[in-house]
Tab-separated table of C-alpha atoms in Angstrom:
chain	number	residue	atom	x	y	z
A	1188	UNK	CA	12.972	-10.746	11.931
A	1189	UNK	CA	10.292	-13.319	12.612
A	1190	UNK	CA	11.445	-16.868	11.893
A	1191	UNK	CA	8.776	-18.394	9.667
A	1192	UNK	CA	9.302	-21.868	8.270
A	1193	UNK	CA	11.694	-23.973	6.305
A	1194	UNK	CA	10.517	-25.544	3.078
A	1195	UNK	CA	11.948	-28.293	0.908
A	1196	UNK	CA	11.226	-28.344	-2.825
A	1197	UNK	CA	12.061	-30.618	-5.712
A	1198	UNK	CA	12.002	-30.192	-9.485
A	1199	UNK	CA	8.297	-31.105	-9.734
A	1200	UNK	CA	7.063	-28.522	-7.206
A	1201	UNK	CA	5.262	-25.569	-8.768
A	1202	UNK	CA	4.013	-23.317	-5.941
A	1203	UNK	CA	4.689	-23.818	-2.232
A	1204	UNK	CA	3.022	-21.985	0.638
A	1205	UNK	CA	5.774	-20.781	2.968
A	1206	UNK	CA	3.252	-19.553	5.526
A	1207	UNK	CA	0.959	-16.726	6.576
A	1208	UNK	CA	2.375	-13.300	7.382
A	1209	UNK	CA	0.526	-10.111	8.358
A	1210	UNK	CA	1.946	-6.636	7.894
A	1211	UNK	CA	1.578	-4.177	10.758
A	1212	UNK	CA	-0.818	-1.244	10.475
A	1213	UNK	CA	0.584	1.387	8.082
A	1214	UNK	CA	3.521	-0.754	6.897
A	1215	UNK	CA	4.277	-0.605	3.185
A	1216	UNK	CA	7.292	-2.911	2.911
A	1217	UNK	CA	8.077	-6.544	3.615
A	1218	UNK	CA	11.643	-7.821	4.017
A	1219	UNK	CA	12.239	-11.558	3.652
A	1220	UNK	CA	15.541	-13.217	4.550
A	1221	UNK	CA	16.001	-16.481	2.642
A	1222	UNK	CA	18.800	-18.843	3.698
A	1223	UNK	CA	19.685	-22.049	1.869
A	1224	UNK	CA	19.893	-24.950	4.344
A	1225	UNK	CA	20.679	-27.707	1.847
A	1226	UNK	CA	22.413	-28.752	-0.234
A	1227	UNK	CA	25.601	-27.506	1.385
A	1228	UNK	CA	27.175	-26.426	-1.905
A	1229	UNK	CA	26.237	-23.687	-4.340
A	1230	UNK	CA	22.772	-24.208	-5.830
A	1231	UNK	CA	23.141	-24.143	-9.611
A	1232	UNK	CA	19.976	-25.866	-10.780
A	1233	UNK	CA	17.372	-23.113	-10.785
A	1234	UNK	CA	15.972	-19.940	-9.300
A	1235	UNK	CA	12.595	-19.242	-7.747
A	1236	UNK	CA	9.914	-16.580	-7.563
A	1237	UNK	CA	8.790	-15.330	-4.145
A	1238	UNK	CA	5.830	-13.104	-3.344
A	1239	UNK	CA	3.437	-12.038	-0.605
A	1240	UNK	CA	-0.205	-12.443	-1.590
A	1241	UNK	CA	-3.352	-11.166	0.115
A	1242	UNK	CA	-6.983	-11.425	-0.931
A	1243	UNK	CA	-6.254	-8.377	-3.140
A	1244	UNK	CA	-3.398	-10.080	-5.011
A	1245	UNK	CA	0.358	-9.555	-5.099
A	1246	UNK	CA	0.337	-5.925	-4.015
A	1247	UNK	CA	4.000	-5.844	-2.964
A	1248	UNK	CA	5.435	-7.349	-6.146
A	1249	UNK	CA	7.391	-10.517	-6.929
A	1250	UNK	CA	11.129	-11.170	-6.594
A	1251	UNK	CA	13.425	-13.578	-8.445
A	1252	UNK	CA	15.624	-15.328	-5.873
A	1253	UNK	CA	18.586	-17.688	-5.860
A	1254	UNK	CA	19.779	-19.827	-2.972
A	1255	UNK	CA	22.692	-18.716	-0.847
A	1256	UNK	CA	23.986	-20.363	2.313
A	1257	UNK	CA	24.774	-17.018	3.909
A	1258	UNK	CA	21.209	-15.803	3.397
A	1259	UNK	CA	19.952	-12.847	1.409
A	1260	UNK	CA	17.338	-10.231	2.271
A	1261	UNK	CA	14.771	-9.303	-0.362
A	1262	UNK	CA	12.591	-6.193	-0.174
A	1263	UNK	CA	8.984	-6.305	-1.324
A	1264	UNK	CA	7.103	-3.044	-1.714
A	1265	UNK	CA	5.828	-0.508	-4.192
A	1266	UNK	CA	5.718	2.584	-1.982
A	1267	UNK	CA	2.097	2.181	-0.914
A	1268	UNK	CA	0.587	0.182	1.934
A	1269	UNK	CA	-1.422	-2.804	0.730
A	1270	UNK	CA	-5.186	-2.550	1.116
A	1271	UNK	CA	-5.302	-5.890	2.944
A	1272	UNK	CA	-2.562	-6.526	5.549
A	1273	UNK	CA	-3.167	-10.268	6.045
A	1274	UNK	CA	-1.606	-12.574	3.501
A	1275	UNK	CA	0.816	-15.403	2.853
A	1276	UNK	CA	4.290	-15.830	1.431
A	1277	UNK	CA	4.668	-18.150	-1.564
A	1278	UNK	CA	7.691	-19.759	-3.209
A	1279	UNK	CA	7.676	-21.109	-6.779
A	1280	UNK	CA	10.842	-22.890	-7.959
A	1281	UNK	CA	11.482	-22.490	-11.665
A	1282	UNK	CA	12.765	-25.933	-12.531
A	1283	UNK	CA	13.573	-25.271	-16.174
A	1284	UNK	CA	17.135	-26.510	-15.779
A	1285	UNK	CA	17.147	-29.882	-17.531
A	1286	UNK	CA	19.927	-31.174	-15.260
A	1287	UNK	CA	17.676	-30.843	-12.212
A	1288	UNK	CA	14.640	-32.388	-13.918
A	1289	UNK	CA	16.289	-35.321	-15.677
A	1290	UNK	CA	18.838	-36.720	-13.199
A	1291	UNK	CA	18.071	-39.744	-11.030
A	1292	UNK	CA	17.374	-38.766	-7.421
A	1293	UNK	CA	17.527	-34.998	-8.001
A	1294	UNK	CA	18.691	-32.972	-5.007
A	1295	UNK	CA	16.075	-31.242	-2.890
A	1296	UNK	CA	16.345	-27.528	-2.172
A	1297	UNK	CA	15.745	-26.608	1.489
A	1298	UNK	CA	15.391	-22.960	2.463
A	1299	UNK	CA	14.611	-21.112	5.687
A	1300	UNK	CA	12.471	-17.959	5.691
A	1301	UNK	CA	12.419	-14.997	8.075
A	1302	UNK	CA	10.281	-11.905	7.551
A	1303	UNK	CA	9.630	-8.441	8.928
A	1304	UNK	CA	7.382	-5.605	7.858
A	1305	UNK	CA	8.006	-1.891	8.181
A	1306	UNK	CA	7.802	1.469	6.486
A	1307	UNK	CA	10.139	2.546	3.728
A	1308	UNK	CA	10.849	6.255	3.894
A	1309	UNK	CA	8.983	8.163	1.268
A	1310	UNK	CA	6.399	10.802	0.539
A	1311	UNK	CA	2.815	10.400	1.667
A	1312	UNK	CA	0.832	9.658	-1.536
A	1313	UNK	CA	-1.542	12.580	-0.823
A	1314	UNK	CA	0.432	15.069	1.289
A	1315	UNK	CA	-1.322	17.755	3.240
A	1316	UNK	CA	-0.934	21.182	1.663
A	1317	UNK	CA	2.081	23.072	2.974
A	1318	UNK	CA	4.205	20.111	4.078
A	1319	UNK	CA	5.477	19.040	0.686
A	1320	UNK	CA	6.884	20.762	-2.360
A	1321	UNK	CA	4.722	18.730	-4.720
A	1322	UNK	CA	2.373	21.666	-5.322
A	1323	UNK	CA	4.936	24.437	-4.946
A	1324	UNK	CA	3.767	27.927	-4.113
A	1325	UNK	CA	0.476	28.826	-5.695
A	1326	UNK	CA	1.469	32.319	-6.787
A	1327	UNK	CA	2.513	33.781	-10.097
A	1328	UNK	CA	5.820	35.533	-10.864
A	1329	UNK	CA	4.444	38.831	-9.546
A	1330	UNK	CA	3.769	37.055	-6.231
A	1331	UNK	CA	0.025	37.330	-6.731
A	1332	UNK	CA	-2.000	34.515	-5.182
A	1333	UNK	CA	-3.521	32.064	-7.658
A	1334	UNK	CA	-6.948	30.818	-6.541
A	1335	UNK	CA	-7.300	27.019	-6.418
A	1336	UNK	CA	-9.574	24.284	-5.129
A	1337	UNK	CA	-8.530	20.776	-4.011
A	1338	UNK	CA	-10.896	18.033	-5.187
A	1339	UNK	CA	-10.111	14.393	-4.313
A	1340	UNK	CA	-6.508	15.270	-3.493
A	1341	UNK	CA	-5.854	17.174	-6.747
A	1342	UNK	CA	-5.449	20.964	-6.926
A	1343	UNK	CA	-7.475	22.666	-9.677
A	1344	UNK	CA	-7.060	26.318	-10.620
A	1345	UNK	CA	-10.308	28.250	-10.263
């Protein structure tokens, strides 16, 4: 994994840029390892939302994350490669816990981020005819060929 940056957030932070990250050509998945650096005890004040955003939006989804000192890997992906591969990772603490907001000198939450992109095994969204069972055999029960035509990746009976 590529070591990105560490960030420190407090109860008044709304959205923090973790840093830029580009997916490799053809990759459809982003894995982010988030490790809590401080405080050194269990974080019980809030959770956060994390996402990767390109000029086309949040095409890999958003994850709800909690801090853990051992680190936790989160997978972002929807099964399709994003249109734009260049983007940035964002972190938004949800400071709705009144204890964190109202105490004097609230603790800061420091997290380290590592990321890697890759391909999650799956079916090509528009498979070539003959390499997938999505269309089945185009024949009737008497094994007579059924004529068809493929238009924009969809088979139509003719």
